[in-house]
Coordinates of N, CA, C and O in Angstrom, one line a residue:
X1 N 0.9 -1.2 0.0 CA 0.0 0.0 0.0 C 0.9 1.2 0.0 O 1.6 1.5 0.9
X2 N 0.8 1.9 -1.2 CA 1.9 2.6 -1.3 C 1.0 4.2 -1.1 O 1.6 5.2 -0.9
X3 N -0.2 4.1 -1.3 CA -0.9 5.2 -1.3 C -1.2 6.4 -0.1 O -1.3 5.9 1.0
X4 N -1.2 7.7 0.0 CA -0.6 8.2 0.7 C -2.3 9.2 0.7 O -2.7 9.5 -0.4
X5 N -3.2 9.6 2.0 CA -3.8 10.1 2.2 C -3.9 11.3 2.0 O -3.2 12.1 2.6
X6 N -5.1 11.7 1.0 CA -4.7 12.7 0.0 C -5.5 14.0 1.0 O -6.5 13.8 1.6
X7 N -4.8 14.9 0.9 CA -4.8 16.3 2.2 C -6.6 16.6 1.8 O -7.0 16.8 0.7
X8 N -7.2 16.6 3.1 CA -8.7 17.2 3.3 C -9.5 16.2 3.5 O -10.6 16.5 3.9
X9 N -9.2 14.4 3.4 CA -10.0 13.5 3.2 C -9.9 13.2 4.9 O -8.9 13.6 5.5
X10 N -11.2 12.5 5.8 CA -11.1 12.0 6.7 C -10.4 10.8 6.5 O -10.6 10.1 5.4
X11 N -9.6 10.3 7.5 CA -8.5 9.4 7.9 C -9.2 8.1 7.4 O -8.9 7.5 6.5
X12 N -10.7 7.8 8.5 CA -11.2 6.8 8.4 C -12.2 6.4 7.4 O -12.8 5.4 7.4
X13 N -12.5 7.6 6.2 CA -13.1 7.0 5.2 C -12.2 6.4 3.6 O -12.5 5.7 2.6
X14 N -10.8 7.3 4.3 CA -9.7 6.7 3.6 C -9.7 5.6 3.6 O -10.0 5.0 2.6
X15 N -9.3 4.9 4.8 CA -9.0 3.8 5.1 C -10.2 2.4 4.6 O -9.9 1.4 3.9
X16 N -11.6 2.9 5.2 CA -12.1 2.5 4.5 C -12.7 2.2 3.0 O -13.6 1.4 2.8
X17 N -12.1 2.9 2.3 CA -12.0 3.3 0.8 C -11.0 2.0 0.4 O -11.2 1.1 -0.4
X18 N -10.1 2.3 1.3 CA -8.5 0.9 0.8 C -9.1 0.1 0.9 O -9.3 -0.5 -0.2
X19 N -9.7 -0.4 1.8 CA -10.2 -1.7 2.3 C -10.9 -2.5 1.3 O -10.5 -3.5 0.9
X20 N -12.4 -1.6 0.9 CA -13.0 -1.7 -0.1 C -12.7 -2.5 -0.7 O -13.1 -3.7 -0.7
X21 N -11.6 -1.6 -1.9 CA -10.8 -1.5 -3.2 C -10.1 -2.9 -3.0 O -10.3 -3.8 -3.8
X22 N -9.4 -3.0 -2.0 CA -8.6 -4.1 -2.1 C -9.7 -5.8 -2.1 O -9.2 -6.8 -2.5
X23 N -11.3 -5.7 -1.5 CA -12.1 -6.8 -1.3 C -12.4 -6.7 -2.9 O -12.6 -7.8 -3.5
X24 N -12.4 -5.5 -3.6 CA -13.4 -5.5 -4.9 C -12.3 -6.5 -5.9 O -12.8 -7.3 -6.6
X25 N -10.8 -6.3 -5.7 CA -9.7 -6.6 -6.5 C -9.3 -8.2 -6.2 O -8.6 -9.0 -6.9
X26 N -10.1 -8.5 -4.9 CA -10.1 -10.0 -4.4 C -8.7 -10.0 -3.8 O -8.3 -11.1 -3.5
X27 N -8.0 -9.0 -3.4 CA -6.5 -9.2 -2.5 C -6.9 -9.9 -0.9 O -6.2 -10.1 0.1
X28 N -8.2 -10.1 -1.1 CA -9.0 -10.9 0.4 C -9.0 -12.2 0.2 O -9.0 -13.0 1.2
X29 N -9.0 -12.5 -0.8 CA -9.6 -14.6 -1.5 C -9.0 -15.1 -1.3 O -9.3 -16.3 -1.4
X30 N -7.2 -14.9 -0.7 CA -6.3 -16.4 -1.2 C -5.9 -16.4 0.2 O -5.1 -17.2 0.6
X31 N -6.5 -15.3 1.3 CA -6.1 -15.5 3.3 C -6.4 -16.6 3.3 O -7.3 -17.0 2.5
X32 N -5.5 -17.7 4.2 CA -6.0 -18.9 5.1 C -7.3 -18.6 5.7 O -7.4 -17.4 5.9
X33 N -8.0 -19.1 5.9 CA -9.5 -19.2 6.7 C -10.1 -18.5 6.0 O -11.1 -18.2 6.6
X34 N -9.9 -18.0 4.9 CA -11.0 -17.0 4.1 C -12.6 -17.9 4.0 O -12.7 -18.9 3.3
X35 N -13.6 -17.4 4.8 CA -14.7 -17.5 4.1 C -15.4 -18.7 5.6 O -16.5 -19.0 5.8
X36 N -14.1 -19.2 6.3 CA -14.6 -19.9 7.7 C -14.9 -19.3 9.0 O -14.5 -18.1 8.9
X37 N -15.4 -19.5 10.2 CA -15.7 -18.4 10.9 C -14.5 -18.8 11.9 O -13.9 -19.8 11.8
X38 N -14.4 -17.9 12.8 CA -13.0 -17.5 13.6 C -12.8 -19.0 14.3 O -13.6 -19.9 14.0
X39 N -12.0 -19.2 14.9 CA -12.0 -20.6 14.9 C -12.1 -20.3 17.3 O -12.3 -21.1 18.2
X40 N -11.8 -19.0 17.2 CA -11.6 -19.0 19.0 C -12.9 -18.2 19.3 O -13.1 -17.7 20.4
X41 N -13.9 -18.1 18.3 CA -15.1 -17.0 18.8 C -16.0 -17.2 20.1 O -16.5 -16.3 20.8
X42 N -15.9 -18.2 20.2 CA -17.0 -18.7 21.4 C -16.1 -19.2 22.6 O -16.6 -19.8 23.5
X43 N -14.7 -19.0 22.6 CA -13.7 -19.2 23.8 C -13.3 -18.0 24.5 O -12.9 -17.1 23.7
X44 N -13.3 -17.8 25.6 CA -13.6 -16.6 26.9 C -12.8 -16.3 26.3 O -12.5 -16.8 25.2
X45 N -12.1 -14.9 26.8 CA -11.2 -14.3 26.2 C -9.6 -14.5 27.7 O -9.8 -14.6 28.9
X46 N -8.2 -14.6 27.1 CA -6.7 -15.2 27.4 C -6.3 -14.1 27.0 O -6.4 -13.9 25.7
X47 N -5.7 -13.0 27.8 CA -4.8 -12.5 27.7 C -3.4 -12.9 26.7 O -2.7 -12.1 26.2
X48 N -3.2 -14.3 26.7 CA -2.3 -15.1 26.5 C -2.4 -15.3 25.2 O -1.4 -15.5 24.5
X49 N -3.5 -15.2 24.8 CA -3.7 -15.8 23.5 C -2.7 -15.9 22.2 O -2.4 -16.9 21.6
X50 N -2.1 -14.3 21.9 CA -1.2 -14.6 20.7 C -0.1 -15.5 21.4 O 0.3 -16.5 20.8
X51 N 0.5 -15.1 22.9 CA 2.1 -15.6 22.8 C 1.4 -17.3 22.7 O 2.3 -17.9 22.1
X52 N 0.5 -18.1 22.8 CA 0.1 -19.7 23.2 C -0.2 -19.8 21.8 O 0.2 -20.9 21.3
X53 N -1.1 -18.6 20.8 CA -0.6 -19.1 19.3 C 0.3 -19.4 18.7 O 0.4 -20.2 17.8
X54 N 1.4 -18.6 19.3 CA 3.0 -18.2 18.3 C 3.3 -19.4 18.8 O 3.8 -20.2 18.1
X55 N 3.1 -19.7 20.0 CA 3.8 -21.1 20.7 C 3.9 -22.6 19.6 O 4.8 -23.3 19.0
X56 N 2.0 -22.5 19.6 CA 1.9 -23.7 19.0 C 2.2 -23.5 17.4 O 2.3 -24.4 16.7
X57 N 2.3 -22.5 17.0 CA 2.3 -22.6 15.5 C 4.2 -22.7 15.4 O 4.7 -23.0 14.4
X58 N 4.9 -22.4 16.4 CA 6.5 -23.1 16.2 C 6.8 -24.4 16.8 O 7.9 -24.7 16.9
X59 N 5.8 -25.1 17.3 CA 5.9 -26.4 17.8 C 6.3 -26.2 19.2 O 5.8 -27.2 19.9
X60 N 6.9 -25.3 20.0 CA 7.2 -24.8 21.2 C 6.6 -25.4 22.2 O 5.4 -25.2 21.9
X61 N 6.7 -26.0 23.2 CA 6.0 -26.5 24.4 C 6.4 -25.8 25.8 O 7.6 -25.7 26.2
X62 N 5.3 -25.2 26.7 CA 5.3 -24.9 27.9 C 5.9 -25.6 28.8 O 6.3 -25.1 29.9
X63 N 6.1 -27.3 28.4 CA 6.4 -27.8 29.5 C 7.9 -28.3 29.1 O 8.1 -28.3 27.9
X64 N 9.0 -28.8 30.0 CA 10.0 -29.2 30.0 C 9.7 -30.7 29.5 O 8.9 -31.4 30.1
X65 N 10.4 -31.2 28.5 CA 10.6 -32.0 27.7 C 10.1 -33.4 28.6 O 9.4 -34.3 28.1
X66 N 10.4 -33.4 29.5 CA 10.6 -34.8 30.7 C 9.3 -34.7 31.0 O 8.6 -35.6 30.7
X67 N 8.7 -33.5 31.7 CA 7.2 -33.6 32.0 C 6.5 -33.3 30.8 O 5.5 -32.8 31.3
X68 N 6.5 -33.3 29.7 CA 5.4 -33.2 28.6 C 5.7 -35.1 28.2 O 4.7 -35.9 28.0
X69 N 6.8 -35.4 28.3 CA 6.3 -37.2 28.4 C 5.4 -37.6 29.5 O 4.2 -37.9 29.6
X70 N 6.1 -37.4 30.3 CA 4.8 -37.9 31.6 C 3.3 -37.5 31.6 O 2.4 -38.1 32.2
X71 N 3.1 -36.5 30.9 CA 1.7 -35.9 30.7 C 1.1 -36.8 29.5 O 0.0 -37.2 29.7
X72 N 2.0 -37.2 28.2 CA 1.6 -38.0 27.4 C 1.9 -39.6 28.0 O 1.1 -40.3 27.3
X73 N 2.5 -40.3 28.7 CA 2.3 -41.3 29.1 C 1.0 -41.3 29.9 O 0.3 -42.3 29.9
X74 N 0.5 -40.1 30.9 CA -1.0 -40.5 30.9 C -2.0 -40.3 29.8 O -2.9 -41.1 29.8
X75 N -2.0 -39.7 29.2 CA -2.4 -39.6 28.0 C -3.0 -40.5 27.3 O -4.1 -40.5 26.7
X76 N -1.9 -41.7 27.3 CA -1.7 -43.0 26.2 C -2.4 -43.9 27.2 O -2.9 -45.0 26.8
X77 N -2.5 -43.6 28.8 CA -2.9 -44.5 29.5 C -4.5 -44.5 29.4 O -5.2 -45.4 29.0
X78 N -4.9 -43.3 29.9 CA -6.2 -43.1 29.2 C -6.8 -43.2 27.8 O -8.0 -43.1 27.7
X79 N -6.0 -43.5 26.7 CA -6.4 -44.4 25.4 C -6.2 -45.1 25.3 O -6.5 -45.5 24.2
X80 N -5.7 -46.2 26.4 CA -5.7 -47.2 26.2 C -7.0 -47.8 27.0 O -7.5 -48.9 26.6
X81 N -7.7 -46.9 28.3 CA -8.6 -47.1 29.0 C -9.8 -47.4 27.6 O -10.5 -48.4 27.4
X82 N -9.8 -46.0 26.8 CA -10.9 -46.3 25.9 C -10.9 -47.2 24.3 O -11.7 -47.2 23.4
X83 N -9.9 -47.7 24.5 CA -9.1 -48.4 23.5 C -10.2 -49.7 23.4 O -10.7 -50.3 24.3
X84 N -10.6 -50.0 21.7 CA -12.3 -50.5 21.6 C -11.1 -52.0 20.9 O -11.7 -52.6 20.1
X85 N -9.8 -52.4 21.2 CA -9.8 -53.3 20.8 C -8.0 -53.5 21.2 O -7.2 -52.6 21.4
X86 N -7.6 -54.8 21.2 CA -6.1 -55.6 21.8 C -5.0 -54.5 21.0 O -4.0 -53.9 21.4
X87 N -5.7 -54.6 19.7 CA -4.4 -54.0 18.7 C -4.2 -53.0 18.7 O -3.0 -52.7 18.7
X88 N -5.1 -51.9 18.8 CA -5.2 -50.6 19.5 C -4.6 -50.6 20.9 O -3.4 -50.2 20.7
X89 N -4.7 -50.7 21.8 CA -3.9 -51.3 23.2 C -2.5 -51.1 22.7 O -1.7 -50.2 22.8
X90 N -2.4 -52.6 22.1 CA -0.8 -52.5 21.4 C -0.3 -51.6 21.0 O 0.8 -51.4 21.5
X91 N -0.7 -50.7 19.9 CA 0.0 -49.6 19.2 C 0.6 -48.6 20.3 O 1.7 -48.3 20.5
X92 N -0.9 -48.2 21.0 CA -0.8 -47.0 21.9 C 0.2 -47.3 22.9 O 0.9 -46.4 23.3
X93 N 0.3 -48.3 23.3 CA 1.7 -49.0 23.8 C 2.9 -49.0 23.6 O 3.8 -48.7 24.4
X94 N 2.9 -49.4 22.3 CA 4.1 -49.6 21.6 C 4.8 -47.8 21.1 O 6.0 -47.4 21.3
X95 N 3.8 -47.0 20.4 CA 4.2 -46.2 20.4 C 4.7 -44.8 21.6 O 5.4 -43.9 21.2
X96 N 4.2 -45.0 22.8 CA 4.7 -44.7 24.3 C 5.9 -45.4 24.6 O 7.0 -44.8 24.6
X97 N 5.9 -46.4 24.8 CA 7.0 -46.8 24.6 C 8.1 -47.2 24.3 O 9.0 -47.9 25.0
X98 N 8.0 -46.7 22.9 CA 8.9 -46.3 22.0 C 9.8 -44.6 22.5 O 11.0 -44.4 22.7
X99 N 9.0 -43.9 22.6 CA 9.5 -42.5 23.6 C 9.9 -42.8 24.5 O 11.1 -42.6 24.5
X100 N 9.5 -43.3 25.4 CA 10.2 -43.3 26.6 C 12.0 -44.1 26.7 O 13.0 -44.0 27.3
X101 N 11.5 -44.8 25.9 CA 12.5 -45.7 25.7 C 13.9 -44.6 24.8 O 15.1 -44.6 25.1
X102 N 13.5 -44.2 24.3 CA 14.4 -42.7 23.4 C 15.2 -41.7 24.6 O 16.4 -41.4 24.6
X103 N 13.8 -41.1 25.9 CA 13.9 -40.6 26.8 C 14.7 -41.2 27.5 O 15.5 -40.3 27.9
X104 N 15.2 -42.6 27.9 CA 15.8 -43.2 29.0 C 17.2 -43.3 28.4 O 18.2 -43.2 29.0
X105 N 17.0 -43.5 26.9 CA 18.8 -43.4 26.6 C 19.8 -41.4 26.5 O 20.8 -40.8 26.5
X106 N 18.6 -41.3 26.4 CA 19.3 -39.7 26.0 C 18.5 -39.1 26.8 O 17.4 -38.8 26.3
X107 N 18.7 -38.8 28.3 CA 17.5 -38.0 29.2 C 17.3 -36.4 28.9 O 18.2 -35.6 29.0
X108 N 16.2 -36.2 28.6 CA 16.0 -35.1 28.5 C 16.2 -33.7 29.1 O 15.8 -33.9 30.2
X109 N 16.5 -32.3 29.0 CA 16.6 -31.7 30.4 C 15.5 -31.3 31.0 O 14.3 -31.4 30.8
X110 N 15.9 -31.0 31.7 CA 14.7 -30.5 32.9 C 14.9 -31.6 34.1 O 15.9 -32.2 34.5
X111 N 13.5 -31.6 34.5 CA 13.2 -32.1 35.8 C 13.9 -34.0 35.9 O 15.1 -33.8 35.9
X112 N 13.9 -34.8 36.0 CA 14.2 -36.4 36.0 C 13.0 -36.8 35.4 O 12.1 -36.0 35.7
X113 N 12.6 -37.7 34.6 CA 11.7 -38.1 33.7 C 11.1 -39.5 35.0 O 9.8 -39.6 34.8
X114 N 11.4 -40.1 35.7 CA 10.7 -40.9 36.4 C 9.5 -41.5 35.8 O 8.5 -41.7 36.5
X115 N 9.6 -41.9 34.1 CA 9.2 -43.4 34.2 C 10.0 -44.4 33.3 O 11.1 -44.3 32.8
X116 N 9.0 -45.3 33.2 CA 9.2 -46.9 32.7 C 8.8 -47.1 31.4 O 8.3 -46.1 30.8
X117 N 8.9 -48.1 30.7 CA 8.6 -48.5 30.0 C 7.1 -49.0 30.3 O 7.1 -49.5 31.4
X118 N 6.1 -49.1 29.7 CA 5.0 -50.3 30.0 C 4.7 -51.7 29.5 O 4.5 -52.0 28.3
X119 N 4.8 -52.6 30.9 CA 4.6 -54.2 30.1 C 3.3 -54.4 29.4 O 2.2 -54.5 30.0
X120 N 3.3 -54.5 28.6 CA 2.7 -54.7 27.2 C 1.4 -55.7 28.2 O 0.3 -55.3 28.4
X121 N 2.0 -56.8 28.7 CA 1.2 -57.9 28.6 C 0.2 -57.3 30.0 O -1.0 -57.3 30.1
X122 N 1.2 -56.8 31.1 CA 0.5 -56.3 32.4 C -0.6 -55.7 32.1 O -1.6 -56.1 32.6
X123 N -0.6 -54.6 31.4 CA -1.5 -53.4 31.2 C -2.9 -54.0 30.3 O -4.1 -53.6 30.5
X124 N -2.5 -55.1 29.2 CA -3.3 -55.9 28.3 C -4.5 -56.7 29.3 O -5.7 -56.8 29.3
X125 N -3.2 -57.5 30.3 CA -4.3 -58.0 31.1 C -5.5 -57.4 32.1 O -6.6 -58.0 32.4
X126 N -5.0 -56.1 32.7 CA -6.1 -55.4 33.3 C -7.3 -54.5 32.6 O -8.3 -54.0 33.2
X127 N -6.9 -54.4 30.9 CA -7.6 -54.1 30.1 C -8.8 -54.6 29.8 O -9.9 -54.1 29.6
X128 N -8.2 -56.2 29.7 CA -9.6 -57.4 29.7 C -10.0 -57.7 30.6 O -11.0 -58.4 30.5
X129 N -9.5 -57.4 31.9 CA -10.3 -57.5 33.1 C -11.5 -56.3 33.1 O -12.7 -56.6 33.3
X130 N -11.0 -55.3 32.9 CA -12.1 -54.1 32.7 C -12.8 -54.0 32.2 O -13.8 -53.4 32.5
X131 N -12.7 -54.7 30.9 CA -13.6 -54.7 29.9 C -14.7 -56.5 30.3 O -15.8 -57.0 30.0
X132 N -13.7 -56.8 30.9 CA -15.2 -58.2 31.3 C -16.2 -57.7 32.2 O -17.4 -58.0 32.0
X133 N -15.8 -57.0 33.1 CA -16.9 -56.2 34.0 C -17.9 -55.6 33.5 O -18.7 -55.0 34.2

C-alpha cells in the first residue's frame, strides 16, 4: 500500500476506501481461513492468546521436555482405557514406549523423567479385566 492520504479527506473513510478497493480486487480470497468463521469466537477471552498461538504454530512447548512425556504417558494411558480393541492397546503402547525408551537413553533436560517402559502384557491384562466387567 503505497498510497498516501490525499490532504482534506477524513483518515477513516480513507482507510475505508483501501479496504473496499482491495475486497473488490479480491486481495482478500487467497487469506488462510478465508470465508470460515474465527475458529476462538465462542472461547472466553486469554490475555495469553497470541504468545500460546506463536507457541503452537513453532511447535514450542510450555512444559520441559521430561514432564510433557509424563503428561503423554498418561495420556496414552487413558487411550488405552478407551481403547475399543487388543491392537489398539498395542499400538498406543508400543508407540509410548517407543518414547520413553528414546527418553531413557538420552535423558531429556529438565526435571528427571521418572518413568518406565510399560509391560505390554500387564497393562493388556487389566484391560480385559475391565472390559469383562
Amino acid at each position: 500500500m503505497t498510497d498516501r492520504k490525499p490532504p482534506g479527506m477524513d483518515f477513516e473513510s480513507w482507510v475505508d476506501r483501501q479496504i473496499r478497493e482491495a475486497g473488490d480486487r479480491g486481495d482478500f480470497a487467497n487469506l488462510p481461513g478465508y470465508g470460515k468463521p474465527l475458529p476462538s469466537l465462542d472461547t472466553p477471552y486469554d490475555e495469553m492468546w497470541w504468545i500460546k498461538g506463536k507457541m503452537h504454530r513453532e511447535g514450542l512447548a510450555a512444559l520441559p521436555p521430561a514432564l510433557a512425556l509424563r503428561k503423554e504417558a498418561e495420556d496414552a494411558m487413558a487411550a488405552v482405557n478407551a481403547a475399543r480393541s487388543e491392537r489398539q492397546v498395542r499400538e498406543i503402547l508400543t508407540e509410548i514406549n517407543e518414547k520413553i525408551s528414546t527418553a531413557l537413553r538420552m535423558p531429556p533436560p529438565g526435571p528427571p523423567l521418572r518413568l518406565s517402559e510399560f509391560d505390554v502384557e500387564d497393562v493388556l491384562a487389566a484391560w480385559r479385566e475391565a472390559r469383562s466387567e
